[in-house]
CSV table of C-alpha atoms and ligand atoms in Angstrom, one decimal:
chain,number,residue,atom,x,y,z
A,1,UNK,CA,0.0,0.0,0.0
A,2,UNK,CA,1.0,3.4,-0.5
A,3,UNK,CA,0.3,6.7,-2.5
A,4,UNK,CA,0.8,7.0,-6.2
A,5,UNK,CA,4.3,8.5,-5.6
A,6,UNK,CA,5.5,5.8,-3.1
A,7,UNK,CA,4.3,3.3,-6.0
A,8,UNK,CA,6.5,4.8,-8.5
A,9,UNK,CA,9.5,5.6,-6.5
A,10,UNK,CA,9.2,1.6,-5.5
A,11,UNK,CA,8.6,0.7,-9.5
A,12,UNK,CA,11.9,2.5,-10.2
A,13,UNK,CA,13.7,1.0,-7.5
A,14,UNK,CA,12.5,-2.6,-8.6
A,15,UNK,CA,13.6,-1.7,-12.0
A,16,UNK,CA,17.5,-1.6,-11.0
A,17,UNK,CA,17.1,-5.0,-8.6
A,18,UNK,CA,18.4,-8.6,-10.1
A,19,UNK,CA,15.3,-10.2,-11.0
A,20,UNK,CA,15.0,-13.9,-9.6
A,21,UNK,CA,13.2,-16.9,-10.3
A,22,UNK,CA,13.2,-19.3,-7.5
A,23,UNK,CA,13.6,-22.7,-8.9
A,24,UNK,CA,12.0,-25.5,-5.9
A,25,UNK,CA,11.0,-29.2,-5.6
A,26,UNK,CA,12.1,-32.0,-3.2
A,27,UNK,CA,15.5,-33.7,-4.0
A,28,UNK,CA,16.0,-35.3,-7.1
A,29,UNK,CA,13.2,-33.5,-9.1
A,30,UNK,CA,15.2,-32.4,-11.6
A,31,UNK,CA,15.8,-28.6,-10.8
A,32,UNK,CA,19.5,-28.7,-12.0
A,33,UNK,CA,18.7,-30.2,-15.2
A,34,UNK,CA,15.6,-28.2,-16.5
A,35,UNK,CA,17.7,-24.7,-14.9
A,36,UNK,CA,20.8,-25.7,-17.2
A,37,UNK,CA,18.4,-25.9,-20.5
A,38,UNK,CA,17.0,-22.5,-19.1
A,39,UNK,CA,20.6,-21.2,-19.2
A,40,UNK,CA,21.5,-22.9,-22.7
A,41,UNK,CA,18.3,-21.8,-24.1
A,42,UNK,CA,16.5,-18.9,-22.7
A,43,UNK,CA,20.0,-17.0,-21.4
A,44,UNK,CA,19.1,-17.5,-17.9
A,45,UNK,CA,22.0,-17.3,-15.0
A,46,UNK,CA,22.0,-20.6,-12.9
A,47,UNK,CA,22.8,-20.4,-9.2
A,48,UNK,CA,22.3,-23.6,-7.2
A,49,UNK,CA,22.5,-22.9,-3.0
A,50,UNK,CA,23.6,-26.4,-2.8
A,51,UNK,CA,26.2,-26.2,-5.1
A,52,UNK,CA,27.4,-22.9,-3.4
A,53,UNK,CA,27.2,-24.4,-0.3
A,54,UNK,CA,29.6,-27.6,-1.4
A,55,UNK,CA,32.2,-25.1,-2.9
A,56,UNK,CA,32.5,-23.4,0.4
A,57,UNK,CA,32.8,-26.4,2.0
A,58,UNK,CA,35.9,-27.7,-0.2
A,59,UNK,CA,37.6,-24.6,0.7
A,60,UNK,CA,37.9,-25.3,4.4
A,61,UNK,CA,37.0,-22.2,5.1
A,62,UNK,CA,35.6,-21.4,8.8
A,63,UNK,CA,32.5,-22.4,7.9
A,64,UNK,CA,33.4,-26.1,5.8
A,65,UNK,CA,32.6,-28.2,9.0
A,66,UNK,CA,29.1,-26.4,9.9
A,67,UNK,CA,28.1,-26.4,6.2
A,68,UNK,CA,29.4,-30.3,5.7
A,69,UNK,CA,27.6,-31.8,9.0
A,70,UNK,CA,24.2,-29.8,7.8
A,71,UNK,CA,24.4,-31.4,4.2
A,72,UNK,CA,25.0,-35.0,5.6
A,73,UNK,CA,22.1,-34.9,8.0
A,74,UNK,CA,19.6,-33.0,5.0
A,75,UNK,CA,19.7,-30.1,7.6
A,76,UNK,CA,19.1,-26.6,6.1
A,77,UNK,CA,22.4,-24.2,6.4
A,78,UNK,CA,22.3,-20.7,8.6
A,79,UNK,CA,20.3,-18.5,6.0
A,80,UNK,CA,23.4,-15.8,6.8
A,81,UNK,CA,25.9,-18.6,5.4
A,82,UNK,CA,23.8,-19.2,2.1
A,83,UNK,CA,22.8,-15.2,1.3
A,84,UNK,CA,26.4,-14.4,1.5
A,85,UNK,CA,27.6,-16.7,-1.2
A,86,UNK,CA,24.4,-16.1,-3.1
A,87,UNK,CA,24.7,-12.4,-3.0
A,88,UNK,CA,28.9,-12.6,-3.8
A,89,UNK,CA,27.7,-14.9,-6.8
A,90,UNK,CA,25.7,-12.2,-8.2
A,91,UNK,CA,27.9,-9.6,-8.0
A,92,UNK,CA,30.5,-11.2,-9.6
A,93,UNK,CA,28.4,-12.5,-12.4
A,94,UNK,CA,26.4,-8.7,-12.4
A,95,UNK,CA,23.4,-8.1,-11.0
A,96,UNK,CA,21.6,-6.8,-14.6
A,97,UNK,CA,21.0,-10.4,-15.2
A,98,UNK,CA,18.1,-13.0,-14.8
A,99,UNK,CA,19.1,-15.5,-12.4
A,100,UNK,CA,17.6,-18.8,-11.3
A,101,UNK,CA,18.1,-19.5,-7.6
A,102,UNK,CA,17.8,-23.2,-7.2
A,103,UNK,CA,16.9,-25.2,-4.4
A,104,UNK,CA,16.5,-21.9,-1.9
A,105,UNK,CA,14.6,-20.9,0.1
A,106,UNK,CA,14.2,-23.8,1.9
A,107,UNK,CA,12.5,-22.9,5.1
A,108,UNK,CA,11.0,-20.0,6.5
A,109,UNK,CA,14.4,-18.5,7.9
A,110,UNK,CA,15.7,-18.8,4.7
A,111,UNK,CA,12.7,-17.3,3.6
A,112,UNK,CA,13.0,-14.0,6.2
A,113,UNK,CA,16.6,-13.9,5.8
A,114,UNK,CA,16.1,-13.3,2.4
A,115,UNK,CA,14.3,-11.0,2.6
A,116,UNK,CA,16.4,-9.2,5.3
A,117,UNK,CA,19.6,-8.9,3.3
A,118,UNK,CA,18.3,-9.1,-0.1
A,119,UNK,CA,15.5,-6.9,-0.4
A,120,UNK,CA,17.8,-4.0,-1.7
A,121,UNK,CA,19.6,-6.3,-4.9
A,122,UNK,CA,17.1,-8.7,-6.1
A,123,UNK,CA,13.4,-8.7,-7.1
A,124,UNK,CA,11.5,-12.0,-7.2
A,125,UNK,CA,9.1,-12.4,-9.5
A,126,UNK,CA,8.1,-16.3,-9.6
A,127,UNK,CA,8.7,-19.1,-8.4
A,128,UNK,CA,9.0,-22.6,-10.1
A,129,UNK,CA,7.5,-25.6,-8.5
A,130,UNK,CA,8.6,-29.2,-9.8
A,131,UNK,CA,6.4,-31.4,-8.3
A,132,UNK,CA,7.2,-35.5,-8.3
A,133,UNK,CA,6.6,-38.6,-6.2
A,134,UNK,CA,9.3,-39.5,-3.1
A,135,UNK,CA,9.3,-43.1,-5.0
A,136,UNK,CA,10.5,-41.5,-8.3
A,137,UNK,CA,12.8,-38.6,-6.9
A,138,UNK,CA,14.4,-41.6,-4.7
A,139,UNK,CA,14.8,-43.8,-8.4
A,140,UNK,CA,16.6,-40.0,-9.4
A,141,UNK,CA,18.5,-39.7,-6.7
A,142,UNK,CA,19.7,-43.2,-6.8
A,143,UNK,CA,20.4,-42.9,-10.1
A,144,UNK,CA,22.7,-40.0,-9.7
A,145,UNK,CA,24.6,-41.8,-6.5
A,146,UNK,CA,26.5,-43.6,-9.1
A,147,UNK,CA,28.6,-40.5,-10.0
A,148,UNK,CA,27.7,-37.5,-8.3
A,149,UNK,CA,30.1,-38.3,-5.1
A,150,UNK,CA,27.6,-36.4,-2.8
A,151,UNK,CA,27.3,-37.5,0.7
A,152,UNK,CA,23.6,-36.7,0.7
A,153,UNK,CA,23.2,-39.1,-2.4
A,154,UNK,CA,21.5,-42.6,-0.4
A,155,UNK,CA,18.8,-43.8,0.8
A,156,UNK,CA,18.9,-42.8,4.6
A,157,UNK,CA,20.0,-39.3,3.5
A,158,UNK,CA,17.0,-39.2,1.0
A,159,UNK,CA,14.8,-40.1,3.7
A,160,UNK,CA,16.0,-37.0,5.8
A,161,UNK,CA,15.7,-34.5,2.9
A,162,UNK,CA,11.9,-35.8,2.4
A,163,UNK,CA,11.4,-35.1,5.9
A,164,UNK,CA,13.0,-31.7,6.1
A,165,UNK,CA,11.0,-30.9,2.4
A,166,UNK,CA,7.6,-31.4,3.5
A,167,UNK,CA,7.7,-29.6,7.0
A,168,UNK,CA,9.8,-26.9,5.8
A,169,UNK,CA,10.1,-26.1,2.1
A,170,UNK,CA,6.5,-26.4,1.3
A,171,UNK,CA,5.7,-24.1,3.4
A,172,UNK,CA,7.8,-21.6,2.0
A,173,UNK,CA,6.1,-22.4,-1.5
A,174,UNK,CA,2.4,-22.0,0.5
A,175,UNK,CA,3.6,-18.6,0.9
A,176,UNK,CA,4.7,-18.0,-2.5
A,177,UNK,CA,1.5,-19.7,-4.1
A,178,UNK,CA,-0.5,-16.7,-1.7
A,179,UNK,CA,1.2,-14.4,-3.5
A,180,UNK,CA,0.2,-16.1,-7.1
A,181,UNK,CA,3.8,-16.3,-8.4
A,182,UNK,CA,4.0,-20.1,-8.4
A,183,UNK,CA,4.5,-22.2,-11.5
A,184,UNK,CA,3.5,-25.5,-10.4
A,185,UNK,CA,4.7,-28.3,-13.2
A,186,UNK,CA,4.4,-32.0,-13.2
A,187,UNK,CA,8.0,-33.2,-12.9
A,188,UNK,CA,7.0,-37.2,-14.2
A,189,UNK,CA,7.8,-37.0,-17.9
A,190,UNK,CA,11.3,-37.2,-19.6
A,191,UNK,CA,13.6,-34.0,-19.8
A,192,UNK,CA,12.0,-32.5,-23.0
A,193,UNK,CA,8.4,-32.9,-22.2
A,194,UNK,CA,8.8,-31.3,-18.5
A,195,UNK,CA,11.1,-28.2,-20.4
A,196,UNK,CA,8.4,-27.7,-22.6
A,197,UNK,CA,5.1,-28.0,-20.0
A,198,UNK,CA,8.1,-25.7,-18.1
A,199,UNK,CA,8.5,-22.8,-20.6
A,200,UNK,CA,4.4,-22.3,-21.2
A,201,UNK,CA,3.8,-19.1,-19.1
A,202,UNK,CA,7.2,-18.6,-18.2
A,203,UNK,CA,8.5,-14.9,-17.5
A,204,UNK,CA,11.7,-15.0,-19.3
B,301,UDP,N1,21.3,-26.7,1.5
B,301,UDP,C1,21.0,-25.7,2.5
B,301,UDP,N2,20.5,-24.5,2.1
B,301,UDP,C2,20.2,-24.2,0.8
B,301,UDP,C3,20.5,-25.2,-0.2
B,301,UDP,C4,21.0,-26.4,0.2
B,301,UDP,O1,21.2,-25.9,3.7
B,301,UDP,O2,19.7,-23.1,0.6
B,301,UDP,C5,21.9,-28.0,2.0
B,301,UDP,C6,20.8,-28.9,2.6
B,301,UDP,O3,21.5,-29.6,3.6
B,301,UDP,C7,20.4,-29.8,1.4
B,301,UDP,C8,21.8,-29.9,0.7
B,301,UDP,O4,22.4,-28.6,0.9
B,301,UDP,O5,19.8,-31.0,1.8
B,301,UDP,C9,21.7,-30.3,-0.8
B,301,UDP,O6,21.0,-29.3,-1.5
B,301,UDP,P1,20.8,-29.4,-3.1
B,301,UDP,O7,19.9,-28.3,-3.5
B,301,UDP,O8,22.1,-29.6,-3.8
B,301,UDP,O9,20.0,-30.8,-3.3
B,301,UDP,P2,19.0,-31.1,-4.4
B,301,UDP,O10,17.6,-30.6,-4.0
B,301,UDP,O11,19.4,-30.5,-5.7
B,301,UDP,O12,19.0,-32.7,-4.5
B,302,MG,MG1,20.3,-29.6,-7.2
């Protein structure tokens, strides 16, 4: 709410913000592969918080041990920990671009922290929702055991990150889905039939 001025002065700001699609869905879905067609096709910029999250982890920075005992128990990582490298990410690639967040916010201090320290460089403006059954993003995950190397990658692990996805993460999508940003799509089908149910209605 606010007068016509207030409006426009916050139109403007919004107009020099990064604008960002969040890209969510329990583990194994298929976010990473459907945001790397987005890159290669629709020039969309592709940050994973997970992937983040693993790179500051190899570094054995301060925060490696905290960040590597959160991944192996499907635990979600201090929101501080994961805006900072998000934020760093952006700037180095420039904030003027579209960028697909991937696999964040996870739970609703991810969700305020955003909005704490992000409110001033990013804008955004949907939300995409992969939706899939726990049996099929297990046979996913399972599937990708045999060469990702991540410790999160098995069955018990899985199990943890179902948990922490349905009493956490979906929640966060409730309140985006309130808000009428959400772009629900049915995750089932093979790579080119979910990109292109994926790209109808899109903001690109
Ligand atoms: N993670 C986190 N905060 C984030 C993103 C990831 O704490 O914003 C941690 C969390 O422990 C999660 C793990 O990193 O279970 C793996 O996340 P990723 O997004 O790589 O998994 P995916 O959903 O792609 O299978
Ligand atoms: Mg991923």
């Amino acid at each position: 709410m606010g007068t016509a001025h207030t409006r426009q002065m916050s139109t403007k700001a919004a107009n020099n913000l990064a604008k960002v699609t969040f890209v969510l869905g329990g583990p194994g879905c298929g976010k990473g592969t459907q945001c790397q067609l987005l890159v290669e096709r629709d020039q969309f910029v592709h940050l994973s918080a997970g992937d983040l999250l693993r790179e500051e982890q190899a570094t054995d920075s301060e925060d490696s041990k905290l960040i590597n005992d959160h991944i192996k128990e499907g635990k979600i990582v201090p929101v501080e920990i994961t805006c900072r490298l998000l934020l760093k990410a952006m700037q180095k690639i420039g904030m003027n671009k579209r960028f697909l967040i991937d696999g964040f916010p996870r739970n609703e201090d991810n969700l305020f922290g955003w909005q704490k320290e992000m409110e001033d460089f990013a804008n955004v403006d949907q939300v995409i929702f992969f939706e899939l059954s726990e049996e099929d993003m297990l046979k996913r995950i399972m599937h990708r055991a045999k060469t990702s190397g991540r410790a999160d990658d098995n069955v018990e692990a899985a199990q943890k990150r179902f948990t922490t996805f349905n009493t956490e993460t979906m929640k966060v999508i409730d309140h985006f889905d309130e808000k009428n940003i959400v772009h629900k799509i049915d995750a089932t089908g093979d790579i080119e039939e979910v990109y292109t149910d994926l790209k109808e209605g899109l903001i690109l």
